[in-house]
Tab-separated table of C-alpha atoms in Angstrom:
chain	number	residue	atom	x	y	z
A	1	UNK	CA	22.469	0.678	22.752
A	2	UNK	CA	21.021	1.246	19.275
A	3	UNK	CA	23.102	0.547	16.173
A	4	UNK	CA	22.391	0.639	12.442
A	5	UNK	CA	24.516	-1.840	10.488
A	6	UNK	CA	24.679	-1.552	6.671
A	7	UNK	CA	26.086	-4.559	4.803
A	8	UNK	CA	26.779	-3.647	1.161
A	9	UNK	CA	27.273	-6.623	-1.144
A	10	UNK	CA	27.221	-7.041	-4.905
A	11	UNK	CA	23.805	-8.702	-5.025
A	12	UNK	CA	22.179	-6.950	-2.053
A	13	UNK	CA	22.352	-4.160	0.495
A	14	UNK	CA	21.020	-5.126	3.907
A	15	UNK	CA	20.359	-2.777	6.814
A	16	UNK	CA	19.934	-4.126	10.335
A	17	UNK	CA	18.724	-2.127	13.315
A	18	UNK	CA	20.065	-3.586	16.544
A	19	UNK	CA	19.023	-2.673	20.074
A	20	UNK	CA	21.097	-4.219	22.874
A	21	UNK	CA	22.448	-6.832	20.408
A	22	UNK	CA	18.906	-7.804	19.427
A	23	UNK	CA	17.604	-7.427	15.871
A	24	UNK	CA	14.519	-5.171	15.776
A	25	UNK	CA	14.320	-4.334	12.070
A	26	UNK	CA	15.819	-5.648	8.842
A	27	UNK	CA	15.695	-3.958	5.441
A	28	UNK	CA	16.826	-5.824	2.315
A	29	UNK	CA	17.430	-4.200	-1.044
A	30	UNK	CA	17.936	-6.734	-3.795
A	31	UNK	CA	20.507	-5.132	-6.104
A	32	UNK	CA	19.651	-7.638	-8.828
A	33	UNK	CA	15.963	-6.720	-8.751
A	34	UNK	CA	15.909	-3.099	-7.555
A	35	UNK	CA	12.889	-1.824	-5.623
A	36	UNK	CA	10.529	0.527	-7.414
A	37	UNK	CA	8.235	1.864	-4.682
A	38	UNK	CA	8.051	5.704	-4.684
A	39	UNK	CA	9.789	5.912	-8.075
A	40	UNK	CA	8.142	8.404	-10.433
A	41	UNK	CA	7.534	7.637	-14.131
A	42	UNK	CA	6.119	9.084	-17.293
A	43	UNK	CA	3.577	6.445	-18.262
A	44	UNK	CA	1.394	5.752	-21.304
A	45	UNK	CA	-2.222	4.733	-20.700
A	46	UNK	CA	-2.841	1.495	-22.604
A	47	UNK	CA	-6.104	0.000	-21.402
A	48	UNK	CA	-8.938	1.602	-19.440
A	49	UNK	CA	-11.304	-0.721	-17.526
A	50	UNK	CA	-14.324	1.342	-16.364
A	51	UNK	CA	-15.931	-1.741	-14.813
A	52	UNK	CA	-13.180	-2.087	-12.214
A	53	UNK	CA	-12.344	1.646	-12.156
A	54	UNK	CA	-8.775	1.052	-13.265
A	55	UNK	CA	-6.360	1.772	-16.072
A	56	UNK	CA	-3.329	-0.245	-17.098
A	57	UNK	CA	-0.297	1.895	-17.766
A	58	UNK	CA	2.973	1.202	-19.576
A	59	UNK	CA	5.850	2.567	-17.467
A	60	UNK	CA	8.545	0.541	-19.206
A	61	UNK	CA	8.118	-2.696	-17.226
A	62	UNK	CA	7.521	-6.140	-18.719
A	63	UNK	CA	3.938	-6.068	-17.436
A	64	UNK	CA	1.499	-3.177	-17.231
A	65	UNK	CA	1.134	-1.279	-13.979
A	66	UNK	CA	-2.262	-0.838	-12.332
A	67	UNK	CA	-3.754	2.637	-11.742
A	68	UNK	CA	-7.039	2.994	-9.796
A	69	UNK	CA	-9.229	5.734	-11.323
A	70	UNK	CA	-12.481	7.264	-10.090
A	71	UNK	CA	-13.495	8.967	-13.319
A	72	UNK	CA	-12.478	7.262	-16.550
A	73	UNK	CA	-13.437	10.402	-18.508
A	74	UNK	CA	-10.312	12.148	-17.167
A	75	UNK	CA	-7.970	9.608	-18.756
A	76	UNK	CA	-7.802	8.458	-22.364
A	77	UNK	CA	-5.881	5.647	-24.041
A	78	UNK	CA	-2.546	6.894	-25.344
A	79	UNK	CA	-2.269	9.740	-22.812
A	80	UNK	CA	1.065	10.475	-21.142
A	81	UNK	CA	0.641	10.776	-17.384
A	82	UNK	CA	2.903	11.386	-14.403
A	83	UNK	CA	2.605	8.493	-11.948
A	84	UNK	CA	4.294	7.166	-8.835
A	85	UNK	CA	4.488	3.575	-7.625
A	86	UNK	CA	2.854	3.301	-4.201
A	87	UNK	CA	2.886	-0.485	-3.966
A	88	UNK	CA	5.547	-2.870	-5.228
A	89	UNK	CA	4.755	-5.750	-7.526
A	90	UNK	CA	4.133	-8.743	-5.219
A	91	UNK	CA	4.028	-12.232	-6.712
A	92	UNK	CA	1.821	-12.127	-9.808
A	93	UNK	CA	0.271	-8.760	-8.874
A	94	UNK	CA	1.260	-5.747	-10.955
A	95	UNK	CA	2.748	-2.650	-9.307
A	96	UNK	CA	0.086	-0.202	-8.133
A	97	UNK	CA	0.283	3.427	-9.247
A	98	UNK	CA	-1.012	6.769	-8.031
A	99	UNK	CA	-1.213	10.178	-9.701
A	100	UNK	CA	-0.911	11.910	-6.328
A	101	UNK	CA	2.839	12.495	-6.308
A	102	UNK	CA	4.498	12.677	-2.889
A	103	UNK	CA	8.108	13.528	-2.078
A	104	UNK	CA	9.488	12.774	1.344
A	105	UNK	CA	12.051	14.967	3.089
A	106	UNK	CA	13.602	14.729	6.535
A	107	UNK	CA	10.803	16.672	8.270
A	108	UNK	CA	8.099	17.161	5.635
A	109	UNK	CA	6.317	15.309	2.852
A	110	UNK	CA	5.311	17.401	-0.160
A	111	UNK	CA	2.056	16.494	-1.988
A	112	UNK	CA	1.637	19.190	-4.669
A	113	UNK	CA	-1.739	17.952	-5.939
A	114	UNK	CA	-3.633	18.951	-2.784
A	115	UNK	CA	-3.676	22.005	-0.513
A	116	UNK	CA	-3.955	20.459	2.952
A	117	UNK	CA	-1.425	20.762	5.749
A	118	UNK	CA	-1.664	17.666	7.928
A	119	UNK	CA	0.459	16.468	10.791
A	120	UNK	CA	1.609	13.072	12.028
A	121	UNK	CA	-0.784	11.491	14.528
A	122	UNK	CA	2.235	10.496	16.579
A	123	UNK	CA	2.793	14.154	17.520
A	124	UNK	CA	0.444	14.318	20.489
A	125	UNK	CA	1.378	17.654	22.109
A	126	UNK	CA	-1.242	20.188	20.946
A	127	UNK	CA	1.028	23.201	21.461
A	128	UNK	CA	3.728	21.583	19.311
A	129	UNK	CA	1.187	20.680	16.633
A	130	UNK	CA	-0.051	24.282	16.536
A	131	UNK	CA	3.519	25.672	16.459
A	132	UNK	CA	4.614	23.429	13.582
A	133	UNK	CA	1.537	24.175	11.472
A	134	UNK	CA	2.009	27.913	12.006
A	135	UNK	CA	5.656	27.722	10.890
A	136	UNK	CA	4.796	25.717	7.765
A	137	UNK	CA	1.988	28.097	6.786
A	138	UNK	CA	4.391	31.029	7.041
A	139	UNK	CA	6.461	29.844	4.054
A	140	UNK	CA	3.938	27.723	2.134
A	141	UNK	CA	2.709	30.659	0.023
A	142	UNK	CA	1.338	28.494	-2.799
A	143	UNK	CA	-0.744	26.350	-0.410
A	144	UNK	CA	0.884	23.098	-1.473
A	145	UNK	CA	-0.085	19.888	0.289
A	146	UNK	CA	2.275	19.098	3.170
A	147	UNK	CA	2.483	16.379	5.792
A	148	UNK	CA	4.494	17.327	8.866
A	149	UNK	CA	6.442	14.248	9.924
A	150	UNK	CA	7.125	13.037	13.459
A	151	UNK	CA	10.801	13.946	12.999
A	152	UNK	CA	9.795	17.642	12.806
A	153	UNK	CA	9.178	17.852	16.566
A	154	UNK	CA	11.338	20.642	17.995
A	155	UNK	CA	12.433	21.938	14.559
A	156	UNK	CA	12.876	25.674	14.016
A	157	UNK	CA	11.697	27.708	11.018
A	158	UNK	CA	15.015	27.470	9.160
A	159	UNK	CA	15.184	23.665	9.212
A	160	UNK	CA	11.577	23.293	8.061
A	161	UNK	CA	11.914	25.882	5.280
A	162	UNK	CA	15.184	24.366	4.002
A	163	UNK	CA	13.487	20.967	3.804
A	164	UNK	CA	10.486	22.497	2.024
A	165	UNK	CA	12.650	24.356	-0.522
A	166	UNK	CA	14.589	21.204	-1.383
A	167	UNK	CA	11.349	19.296	-1.981
A	168	UNK	CA	9.853	22.056	-4.167
A	169	UNK	CA	13.041	22.223	-6.279
A	170	UNK	CA	12.955	18.441	-6.657
A	171	UNK	CA	9.312	18.548	-7.823
A	172	UNK	CA	9.966	21.341	-10.335
A	173	UNK	CA	12.785	19.290	-11.836
A	174	UNK	CA	10.471	16.250	-12.087
A	175	UNK	CA	7.943	18.339	-14.058
A	176	UNK	CA	10.697	19.482	-16.436
A	177	UNK	CA	11.840	15.905	-16.998
A	178	UNK	CA	8.240	14.817	-17.676
A	179	UNK	CA	8.013	17.277	-20.593
A	180	UNK	CA	11.276	16.144	-22.182
A	181	UNK	CA	10.964	13.366	-24.767
A	182	UNK	CA	8.163	10.880	-25.294
A	183	UNK	CA	7.238	7.391	-24.130
A	184	UNK	CA	7.620	5.543	-20.809
A	185	UNK	CA	10.480	6.867	-18.707
A	186	UNK	CA	11.838	6.667	-15.156
A	187	UNK	CA	11.920	10.304	-14.046
A	188	UNK	CA	12.820	10.076	-10.371
A	189	UNK	CA	14.369	7.207	-8.421
A	190	UNK	CA	13.775	7.021	-4.701
A	191	UNK	CA	16.796	6.857	-2.426
A	192	UNK	CA	18.180	3.410	-1.622
A	193	UNK	CA	16.437	1.795	1.354
A	194	UNK	CA	19.457	2.108	3.630
A	195	UNK	CA	20.110	5.748	2.721
A	196	UNK	CA	16.459	6.719	3.210
A	197	UNK	CA	16.230	4.850	6.509
A	198	UNK	CA	19.319	6.529	7.951
A	199	UNK	CA	18.252	9.983	6.696
A	200	UNK	CA	14.821	9.603	8.269
A	201	UNK	CA	15.760	7.829	11.503
A	202	UNK	CA	19.148	9.117	12.625
A	203	UNK	CA	18.819	10.799	16.030
A	204	UNK	CA	20.412	11.043	19.470
A	205	UNK	CA	19.271	7.502	20.350
A	206	UNK	CA	21.461	5.973	17.636
A	207	UNK	CA	24.940	5.254	19.023
A	208	UNK	CA	26.623	4.016	15.875
A	209	UNK	CA	26.042	3.595	12.122
A	210	UNK	CA	28.384	1.006	10.594
A	211	UNK	CA	29.245	0.522	6.894
A	212	UNK	CA	31.471	-1.860	4.976
A	213	UNK	CA	31.432	0.172	1.768
A	214	UNK	CA	33.452	3.385	1.367
A	215	UNK	CA	31.147	4.931	-1.274
A	216	UNK	CA	28.076	4.406	0.897
A	217	UNK	CA	29.921	5.871	3.888
A	218	UNK	CA	30.776	9.026	1.889
A	219	UNK	CA	27.193	9.312	0.552
A	220	UNK	CA	25.654	9.157	4.046
A	221	UNK	CA	28.302	11.516	5.437
A	222	UNK	CA	27.334	14.093	2.795
A	223	UNK	CA	23.607	13.752	3.570
A	224	UNK	CA	24.063	13.988	7.344
A	225	UNK	CA	26.270	17.073	7.026
A	226	UNK	CA	23.157	18.914	5.784
A	227	UNK	CA	21.008	17.627	8.674
A	228	UNK	CA	23.297	17.788	11.708
A	229	UNK	CA	27.104	17.614	11.514
A	230	UNK	CA	27.244	15.991	14.967
A	231	UNK	CA	25.692	12.863	13.455
A	232	UNK	CA	28.808	12.339	11.313
A	233	UNK	CA	30.692	11.313	14.464
A	234	UNK	CA	28.385	8.289	14.734
A	235	UNK	CA	29.567	6.854	11.387
A	236	UNK	CA	32.022	3.931	11.371
A	237	UNK	CA	33.643	2.381	8.268
A	238	UNK	CA	34.757	-1.272	8.343
A	239	UNK	CA	35.664	-1.463	4.667
A	240	UNK	CA	35.198	-4.819	2.900
A	241	UNK	CA	34.434	-6.636	6.149
A	242	UNK	CA	31.468	-8.817	7.033
A	243	UNK	CA	29.896	-6.309	9.425
A	244	UNK	CA	26.865	-8.559	9.952
A	245	UNK	CA	29.215	-11.128	11.431
A	246	UNK	CA	31.191	-8.544	13.431
A	247	UNK	CA	28.042	-7.130	15.031
A	248	UNK	CA	26.201	-10.455	15.517
A	249	UNK	CA	23.490	-9.682	12.971
A	250	UNK	CA	23.920	-12.935	11.004
A	251	UNK	CA	22.946	-15.065	14.014
A	252	UNK	CA	19.852	-12.941	14.512
A	253	UNK	CA	18.852	-13.400	10.857
A	254	UNK	CA	19.273	-17.174	11.144
A	255	UNK	CA	16.875	-17.104	14.111
A	256	UNK	CA	14.407	-15.039	12.086
A	257	UNK	CA	14.377	-17.698	9.359
A	258	UNK	CA	13.535	-20.514	11.788
A	259	UNK	CA	9.978	-21.635	12.313
A	260	UNK	CA	10.613	-22.033	16.049
A	261	UNK	CA	11.250	-18.914	18.145
A	262	UNK	CA	12.128	-19.291	21.822
A	263	UNK	CA	10.751	-16.948	24.474
A	264	UNK	CA	12.776	-15.848	27.521
A	265	UNK	CA	10.598	-17.839	29.906
A	266	UNK	CA	11.141	-21.130	28.054
A	267	UNK	CA	7.966	-20.935	26.011
A	268	UNK	CA	8.154	-20.738	22.224
A	269	UNK	CA	6.367	-19.717	19.027
A	270	UNK	CA	5.909	-21.805	15.887
A	271	UNK	CA	5.538	-19.576	12.808
A	272	UNK	CA	4.123	-21.221	9.683
A	273	UNK	CA	3.706	-19.155	6.509
A	274	UNK	CA	1.300	-20.186	3.761
A	275	UNK	CA	0.289	-18.451	0.549
A	276	UNK	CA	-2.944	-17.153	2.073
A	277	UNK	CA	-1.961	-16.346	5.658
A	278	UNK	CA	0.547	-16.807	8.470
A	279	UNK	CA	-0.195	-18.979	11.506
A	280	UNK	CA	1.566	-18.482	14.855
A	281	UNK	CA	1.197	-21.080	17.608
A	282	UNK	CA	2.126	-20.136	21.203
A	283	UNK	CA	3.390	-22.897	23.531
A	284	UNK	CA	4.516	-22.974	27.180
A	285	UNK	CA	7.441	-25.267	26.304
A	286	UNK	CA	9.954	-25.515	29.163
A	287	UNK	CA	8.203	-22.850	31.239
A	288	UNK	CA	6.532	-24.236	34.353
A	289	UNK	CA	7.306	-21.745	37.138
A	290	UNK	CA	5.885	-21.745	40.648
A	291	UNK	CA	2.552	-20.173	39.833
A	292	UNK	CA	-0.882	-21.475	38.877
A	293	UNK	CA	-1.587	-22.981	35.466
A	294	UNK	CA	-3.699	-19.970	34.460
A	295	UNK	CA	-0.942	-17.551	35.485
A	296	UNK	CA	1.688	-19.616	33.658
A	297	UNK	CA	-0.360	-19.510	30.455
A	298	UNK	CA	-1.106	-15.801	30.872
A	299	UNK	CA	2.551	-14.880	31.437
A	300	UNK	CA	3.638	-16.910	28.395
A	301	UNK	CA	0.972	-15.253	26.243
A	302	UNK	CA	1.985	-11.749	27.372
A	303	UNK	CA	5.617	-12.482	26.579
A	304	UNK	CA	4.507	-13.857	23.201
A	305	UNK	CA	2.747	-10.562	22.353
A	306	UNK	CA	6.013	-8.613	22.336
A	307	UNK	CA	7.850	-11.306	20.380
A	308	UNK	CA	5.054	-11.691	17.806
A	309	UNK	CA	5.117	-7.941	17.082
A	310	UNK	CA	8.912	-8.092	16.753
A	311	UNK	CA	8.845	-11.127	14.449
A	312	UNK	CA	6.204	-9.627	12.154
A	313	UNK	CA	8.380	-6.535	11.766
A	314	UNK	CA	11.702	-8.376	11.297
A	315	UNK	CA	10.297	-10.946	8.880
A	316	UNK	CA	8.153	-8.335	7.110
A	317	UNK	CA	5.067	-10.522	7.311
A	318	UNK	CA	1.915	-8.911	5.944
A	319	UNK	CA	-1.689	-9.870	5.252
A	320	UNK	CA	-3.734	-12.009	7.619
A	321	UNK	CA	-1.998	-13.489	10.676
A	322	UNK	CA	-3.750	-16.028	12.912
A	323	UNK	CA	-2.383	-16.485	16.435
A	324	UNK	CA	-3.249	-19.523	18.531
A	325	UNK	CA	-2.512	-18.309	22.055
A	326	UNK	CA	-2.562	-20.730	24.969
A	327	UNK	CA	-6.155	-21.077	26.194
A	328	UNK	CA	-7.205	-18.546	28.800
A	329	UNK	CA	-10.370	-18.954	30.813
A	330	UNK	CA	-10.728	-15.568	32.494
A	331	UNK	CA	-12.466	-12.915	30.420
A	332	UNK	CA	-10.283	-10.154	31.892
A	333	UNK	CA	-7.108	-12.037	30.932
A	334	UNK	CA	-8.314	-12.310	27.335
A	335	UNK	CA	-9.154	-8.598	27.196
A	336	UNK	CA	-5.757	-7.623	28.614
A	337	UNK	CA	-4.022	-9.932	26.142
A	338	UNK	CA	-5.677	-8.268	23.130
A	339	UNK	CA	-4.888	-4.815	24.524
A	340	UNK	CA	-1.202	-5.648	25.121
A	341	UNK	CA	-0.871	-7.264	21.675
A	342	UNK	CA	-2.258	-4.130	19.982
A	343	UNK	CA	0.048	-1.880	22.041
A	344	UNK	CA	3.066	-3.869	20.848
A	345	UNK	CA	1.865	-3.793	17.238
A	346	UNK	CA	1.412	-0.003	17.450
A	347	UNK	CA	5.181	0.403	17.933
A	348	UNK	CA	5.587	-0.622	14.295
A	349	UNK	CA	5.273	2.097	11.640
A	350	UNK	CA	3.433	-0.378	9.402
A	351	UNK	CA	-0.276	-0.369	10.183
A	352	UNK	CA	-1.381	-3.493	12.068
A	353	UNK	CA	-4.721	-4.187	13.686
A	354	UNK	CA	-6.016	-6.898	16.009
A	355	UNK	CA	-9.366	-7.815	14.442
A	356	UNK	CA	-10.554	-9.859	17.423
A	357	UNK	CA	-11.016	-13.431	18.603
A	358	UNK	CA	-12.694	-15.970	16.333
A	359	UNK	CA	-15.285	-18.516	17.503
A	360	UNK	CA	-12.493	-21.051	17.761
A	361	UNK	CA	-10.541	-18.806	20.142
A	362	UNK	CA	-7.929	-17.730	17.579
A	363	UNK	CA	-6.695	-14.126	17.449
A	364	UNK	CA	-6.804	-12.540	14.012
A	365	UNK	CA	-4.382	-9.772	13.001
A	366	UNK	CA	-4.254	-7.752	9.782
A	367	UNK	CA	-0.901	-6.170	8.870
A	368	UNK	CA	-0.519	-4.061	5.762
A	369	UNK	CA	1.482	-5.877	3.101
A	370	UNK	CA	3.944	-3.610	1.270
A	371	UNK	CA	6.478	-6.089	-0.078
A	372	UNK	CA	7.509	-9.734	0.077
A	373	UNK	CA	8.635	-11.109	3.451
A	374	UNK	CA	12.355	-11.693	4.090
A	375	UNK	CA	12.121	-15.446	3.586
A	376	UNK	CA	11.337	-14.784	-0.074
A	377	UNK	CA	14.844	-13.287	-0.335
A	378	UNK	CA	16.773	-15.774	1.803
A	379	UNK	CA	14.935	-19.021	1.088
A	380	UNK	CA	13.557	-21.011	-1.843
A	381	UNK	CA	11.546	-24.117	-2.533
A	382	UNK	CA	13.424	-27.405	-2.512
A	383	UNK	CA	13.894	-28.596	-6.100
A	384	UNK	CA	13.311	-32.206	-4.984
A	385	UNK	CA	10.394	-32.131	-2.536
A	386	UNK	CA	9.051	-28.726	-3.681
A	387	UNK	CA	8.409	-27.624	-0.081
A	388	UNK	CA	8.364	-23.813	0.142
A	389	UNK	CA	11.127	-21.870	1.901
A	390	UNK	CA	13.085	-24.961	2.895
A	391	UNK	CA	16.457	-24.286	1.223
A	392	UNK	CA	18.839	-21.335	0.878
A	393	UNK	CA	18.011	-19.071	-2.058
A	394	UNK	CA	20.487	-18.225	-4.815
A	395	UNK	CA	20.682	-14.707	-3.334
A	396	UNK	CA	21.586	-16.098	0.087
A	397	UNK	CA	24.251	-18.383	-1.428
A	398	UNK	CA	25.807	-15.534	-3.443
A	399	UNK	CA	25.815	-13.271	-0.372
A	400	UNK	CA	27.467	-15.994	1.723
A	401	UNK	CA	30.040	-16.587	-1.019
A	402	UNK	CA	30.960	-12.911	-1.143
A	403	UNK	CA	31.255	-12.730	2.665
A	404	UNK	CA	33.550	-15.774	2.617
A	405	UNK	CA	35.689	-14.088	-0.031
A	406	UNK	CA	35.935	-11.025	2.247
A	407	UNK	CA	37.461	-13.266	4.904
A	408	UNK	CA	39.777	-14.945	2.383
A	409	UNK	CA	41.096	-11.566	1.217
A	410	UNK	CA	41.568	-10.304	4.778
A	411	UNK	CA	43.337	-13.344	6.198
A	412	UNK	CA	45.045	-15.118	3.270
A	413	UNK	CA	46.938	-14.485	0.031
A	414	UNK	CA	44.834	-16.818	-2.138
A	415	UNK	CA	43.982	-15.453	-5.591
A	416	UNK	CA	42.069	-18.436	-6.982
A	417	UNK	CA	39.201	-20.459	-5.503
A	418	UNK	CA	37.007	-23.286	-6.731
A	419	UNK	CA	33.396	-23.386	-5.533
A	420	UNK	CA	31.614	-26.752	-5.677
A	421	UNK	CA	27.842	-26.428	-6.059
A	422	UNK	CA	24.889	-28.793	-6.241
A	423	UNK	CA	23.718	-29.429	-9.835
A	424	UNK	CA	20.651	-27.210	-9.355
A	425	UNK	CA	22.564	-24.256	-7.865
A	426	UNK	CA	25.349	-24.630	-10.445
A	427	UNK	CA	22.815	-24.504	-13.290
A	428	UNK	CA	21.055	-21.451	-11.868
A	429	UNK	CA	24.254	-19.472	-11.299
A	430	UNK	CA	25.765	-20.481	-14.649
A	431	UNK	CA	22.606	-19.436	-16.511
A	432	UNK	CA	21.523	-16.329	-14.634
A	433	UNK	CA	24.191	-14.988	-12.273
A	434	UNK	CA	27.571	-15.068	-14.034
A	435	UNK	CA	27.538	-11.250	-14.131
A	436	UNK	CA	27.293	-11.195	-10.319
A	437	UNK	CA	30.257	-13.563	-10.040
A	438	UNK	CA	32.244	-11.367	-12.422
A	439	UNK	CA	31.534	-8.312	-10.284
A	440	UNK	CA	32.609	-10.155	-7.110
A	441	UNK	CA	35.832	-11.213	-8.850
A	442	UNK	CA	36.555	-7.620	-9.890
A	443	UNK	CA	35.691	-6.136	-6.490
A	444	UNK	CA	38.032	-8.412	-4.516
A	445	UNK	CA	40.609	-9.175	-7.235
A	446	UNK	CA	40.124	-12.926	-6.968
A	447	UNK	CA	39.427	-15.617	-9.567
A	448	UNK	CA	36.315	-17.713	-8.953
A	449	UNK	CA	35.710	-21.012	-10.714
A	450	UNK	CA	32.456	-22.879	-10.143
A	451	UNK	CA	31.951	-26.606	-10.596
A	452	UNK	CA	29.048	-29.035	-10.440
A	453	UNK	CA	29.370	-31.579	-7.624
A	454	UNK	CA	26.962	-34.522	-7.362
A	455	UNK	CA	27.844	-35.297	-3.751
A	456	UNK	CA	27.694	-32.240	-1.539
A	457	UNK	CA	26.126	-31.498	1.832
A	458	UNK	CA	22.932	-29.542	2.422
A	459	UNK	CA	24.774	-26.206	2.586
A	460	UNK	CA	24.864	-26.304	-1.241
A	461	UNK	CA	28.428	-24.943	-1.522
A	462	UNK	CA	32.011	-25.965	-0.784
A	463	UNK	CA	35.022	-23.671	-1.307
A	464	UNK	CA	38.355	-25.196	-2.336
A	465	UNK	CA	41.540	-23.098	-2.318
A	466	UNK	CA	43.783	-23.444	-5.379
């Protein structure tokens, strides 16, 4: 059973994909710091660096965005250019721009700056590939660049053309907006993560899509009515309820934030994240079985392959990953292990590659980094010991507070609550997040008072009813 659960809160919108009550994907949109990837801007070129083939562009952010350029003669300082963010700002790195604008639909991606029609590598049937290309060519009179997405399999001419026409209209409107006014400007905002995910991934395999926000429910209902009205029957509204708790997502997230991950056999993984890379250690743990030592190690390693691929996807871990599998002595076992690991990684849409085994017997994986991992949203450094990702983040605390208020409103008549916080959390919320608290108060019609408490347990918060 596959379910998509959308938890809409004041400070975040989180989308969980569950298969048989197991978390397989988690998308987090920080409503305080909105994502910018795929947004389109009118930018002003401020500084050209021919030596590194780059230009720095003002798109209205605090820091300049980075645009790779092949020929600096095509761009001059002070020029207004149409750009799209293709990589979020990560840490101290500036957002990365491209001038090759792309607009994604349900079945097609429009790239007006080139004239190629390409097709997803995941469509393997040659007859279907030929059929889809022929249909697209029949209405693409201006020879615009198009990528035929995997979701287009089985589509007829009408569905493809409708998708194409919507994308062309959207692009024409973007060009009009670019010409209006002067200076840096956001011209087109990409759909919210949850909306885009549902639009792109809803199909017959999805049994249920659950929301706790009425506006989001109506928005998705409107979008799906244009794709397939039968999909509307899959939508469920649990207004102002903690749907992550109702559908057991919260427990799965807690597991995903732990360093230790248990395997079915009794073995386990230890996942340690550093600034430079992520290290995963595979252990046999409680697993002994009735087979030879080599077979025990091999079986644990094979089971670890599936779980490692799942954890990288859930946690959104990118960059270099080093895996210390349990030592195997047979060459064939090592070869099979690498093959199975790559097969599991290939199930992820994000490009991942097993680079091989190092001289020390460690397996090296490269996974494309597109944004910060989930622990950067849920966890923070301890203000006392300074250890990274060891305490709940302010975001996590605010989300938990709002979910607790949902329960208070559903089951009690309380109108006033006092929230005791550690001095550090109190100071942070008082200085930077009072607007979020005000919005929570307004949404649930409840008065929230926060207080600094010197003696409080490690959960950082304590709610007192007044």
